[in-house]
Amino acid sequence: MSPALDERDRIRAAMDRILNGAAEHSSGALTIVALAQEAEVPRNALTQRHLDLKNEFYERVKERGATPDAEARLRATIVKLKKTIGNKNEELDQLRADVPALVRTVNQLTLENQQLRERLDQPAVNVVPLARRRT
């Protein structure tokens, strides 16, 4: 038997084991990586040499109605990322709303600081002028 035929037979047998939940050499995940491990072939055997078997595997997984593990992980990650984006958008909106008030406060404090510095620069006066009387 040629190496390519032997490889194809091992891949088909590995497909059957994974789809029947009887994986021997892999985690049994519905992924090409697990299929390659189960068939004890390099992953590129499925991604480069035997594309038809890779496609057949995905079709059989789809027919079973099972979601491949990689897709399920990606979907969960997408949900988590959307939630994170929503939280970050709320936080950003709050920060944007706070900026004008903070700018006003900084301006007021800068003005008060400038007035205090001007008072310090003036010489100390011991005589306090009295208001003039109006007659």
PDB file of C-alpha atoms in Angstrom, residues 35-93:
ATOM      1  CA  LEU A  35      -8.314  14.808  13.363  1.00  0.00           C
ATOM      2  CA  ALA A  36      -4.647  14.988  12.390  1.00  0.00           C
ATOM      3  CA  GLN A  37      -3.601  13.918  15.891  1.00  0.00           C
ATOM      4  CA  GLU A  38      -6.095  11.087  15.868  1.00  0.00           C
ATOM      5  CA  ALA A  39      -4.886   9.879  12.450  1.00  0.00           C
ATOM      6  CA  GLU A  40      -1.273  10.404  13.570  1.00  0.00           C
ATOM      7  CA  VAL A  41      -0.491  12.469  10.498  1.00  0.00           C
ATOM      8  CA  PRO A  42       0.877  16.002  10.230  1.00  0.00           C
ATOM      9  CA  ARG A  43      -1.788  18.700  10.115  1.00  0.00           C
ATOM     10  CA  ASN A  44      -0.617  19.835   6.692  1.00  0.00           C
ATOM     11  CA  ALA A  45      -1.620  16.403   5.364  1.00  0.00           C
ATOM     12  CA  LEU A  46      -5.202  17.619   5.766  1.00  0.00           C
ATOM     13  CA  THR A  47      -4.672  21.259   4.861  1.00  0.00           C
ATOM     14  CA  GLN A  48      -2.494  20.680   1.805  1.00  0.00           C
ATOM     15  CA  ARG A  49      -2.504  17.096   0.517  1.00  0.00           C
ATOM     16  CA  HIS A  50      -5.964  15.785   1.381  1.00  0.00           C
ATOM     17  CA  LEU A  51      -8.247  18.794   1.178  1.00  0.00           C
ATOM     18  CA  ASP A  52     -11.111  16.537   0.119  1.00  0.00           C
ATOM     19  CA  LEU A  53     -10.867  14.618   3.396  1.00  0.00           C
ATOM     20  CA  LYS A  54     -10.759  17.865   5.388  1.00  0.00           C
ATOM     21  CA  ASN A  55     -13.901  19.062   3.596  1.00  0.00           C
ATOM     22  CA  GLU A  56     -15.543  15.669   4.083  1.00  0.00           C
ATOM     23  CA  PHE A  57     -14.820  15.847   7.816  1.00  0.00           C
ATOM     24  CA  TYR A  58     -16.402  19.291   8.090  1.00  0.00           C
ATOM     25  CA  GLU A  59     -19.427  18.111   6.075  1.00  0.00           C
ATOM     26  CA  ARG A  60     -19.898  15.110   8.336  1.00  0.00           C
ATOM     27  CA  VAL A  61     -19.646  17.331  11.399  1.00  0.00           C
ATOM     28  CA  LYS A  62     -22.194  19.700   9.875  1.00  0.00           C
ATOM     29  CA  GLU A  63     -24.551  16.814   9.027  1.00  0.00           C
ATOM     30  CA  ARG A  64     -24.514  15.705  12.650  1.00  0.00           C
ATOM     31  CA  GLY A  65     -25.663  19.159  13.628  1.00  0.00           C
ATOM     32  CA  ALA A  66     -22.696  19.505  15.922  1.00  0.00           C
ATOM     33  CA  THR A  67     -20.878  22.775  16.171  1.00  0.00           C
ATOM     34  CA  PRO A  68     -17.126  22.362  15.825  1.00  0.00           C
ATOM     35  CA  ASP A  69     -15.262  23.185  19.030  1.00  0.00           C
ATOM     36  CA  ALA A  70     -13.294  25.955  17.361  1.00  0.00           C
ATOM     37  CA  GLU A  71     -16.509  27.608  16.187  1.00  0.00           C
ATOM     38  CA  ALA A  72     -18.093  27.304  19.629  1.00  0.00           C
ATOM     39  CA  ARG A  73     -15.003  28.873  21.238  1.00  0.00           C
ATOM     40  CA  LEU A  74     -15.013  31.668  18.690  1.00  0.00           C
ATOM     41  CA  ARG A  75     -18.702  32.358  19.226  1.00  0.00           C
ATOM     42  CA  ALA A  76     -18.172  32.513  22.997  1.00  0.00           C
ATOM     43  CA  THR A  77     -15.233  34.856  22.484  1.00  0.00           C
ATOM     44  CA  ILE A  78     -17.331  37.078  20.221  1.00  0.00           C
ATOM     45  CA  VAL A  79     -20.065  37.330  22.869  1.00  0.00           C
ATOM     46  CA  LYS A  80     -17.499  38.190  25.536  1.00  0.00           C
ATOM     47  CA  LEU A  81     -15.824  40.790  23.316  1.00  0.00           C
ATOM     48  CA  LYS A  82     -19.152  42.417  22.432  1.00  0.00           C
ATOM     49  CA  LYS A  83     -19.943  42.715  26.131  1.00  0.00           C
ATOM     50  CA  THR A  84     -16.505  44.204  26.790  1.00  0.00           C
ATOM     51  CA  ILE A  85     -16.949  46.687  23.935  1.00  0.00           C
ATOM     52  CA  GLY A  86     -20.344  47.710  25.334  1.00  0.00           C
ATOM     53  CA  ASN A  87     -18.844  48.286  28.785  1.00  0.00           C
ATOM     54  CA  LYS A  88     -15.942  50.262  27.337  1.00  0.00           C
ATOM     55  CA  ASN A  89     -18.333  52.400  25.268  1.00  0.00           C
ATOM     56  CA  GLU A  90     -20.352  53.221  28.403  1.00  0.00           C
ATOM     57  CA  GLU A  91     -17.163  54.125  30.250  1.00  0.00           C
ATOM     58  CA  LEU A  92     -15.986  56.269  27.342  1.00  0.00           C
ATOM     59  CA  ASP A  93     -19.331  58.098  27.199  1.00  0.00           C
TER      60      ASP A  93
END
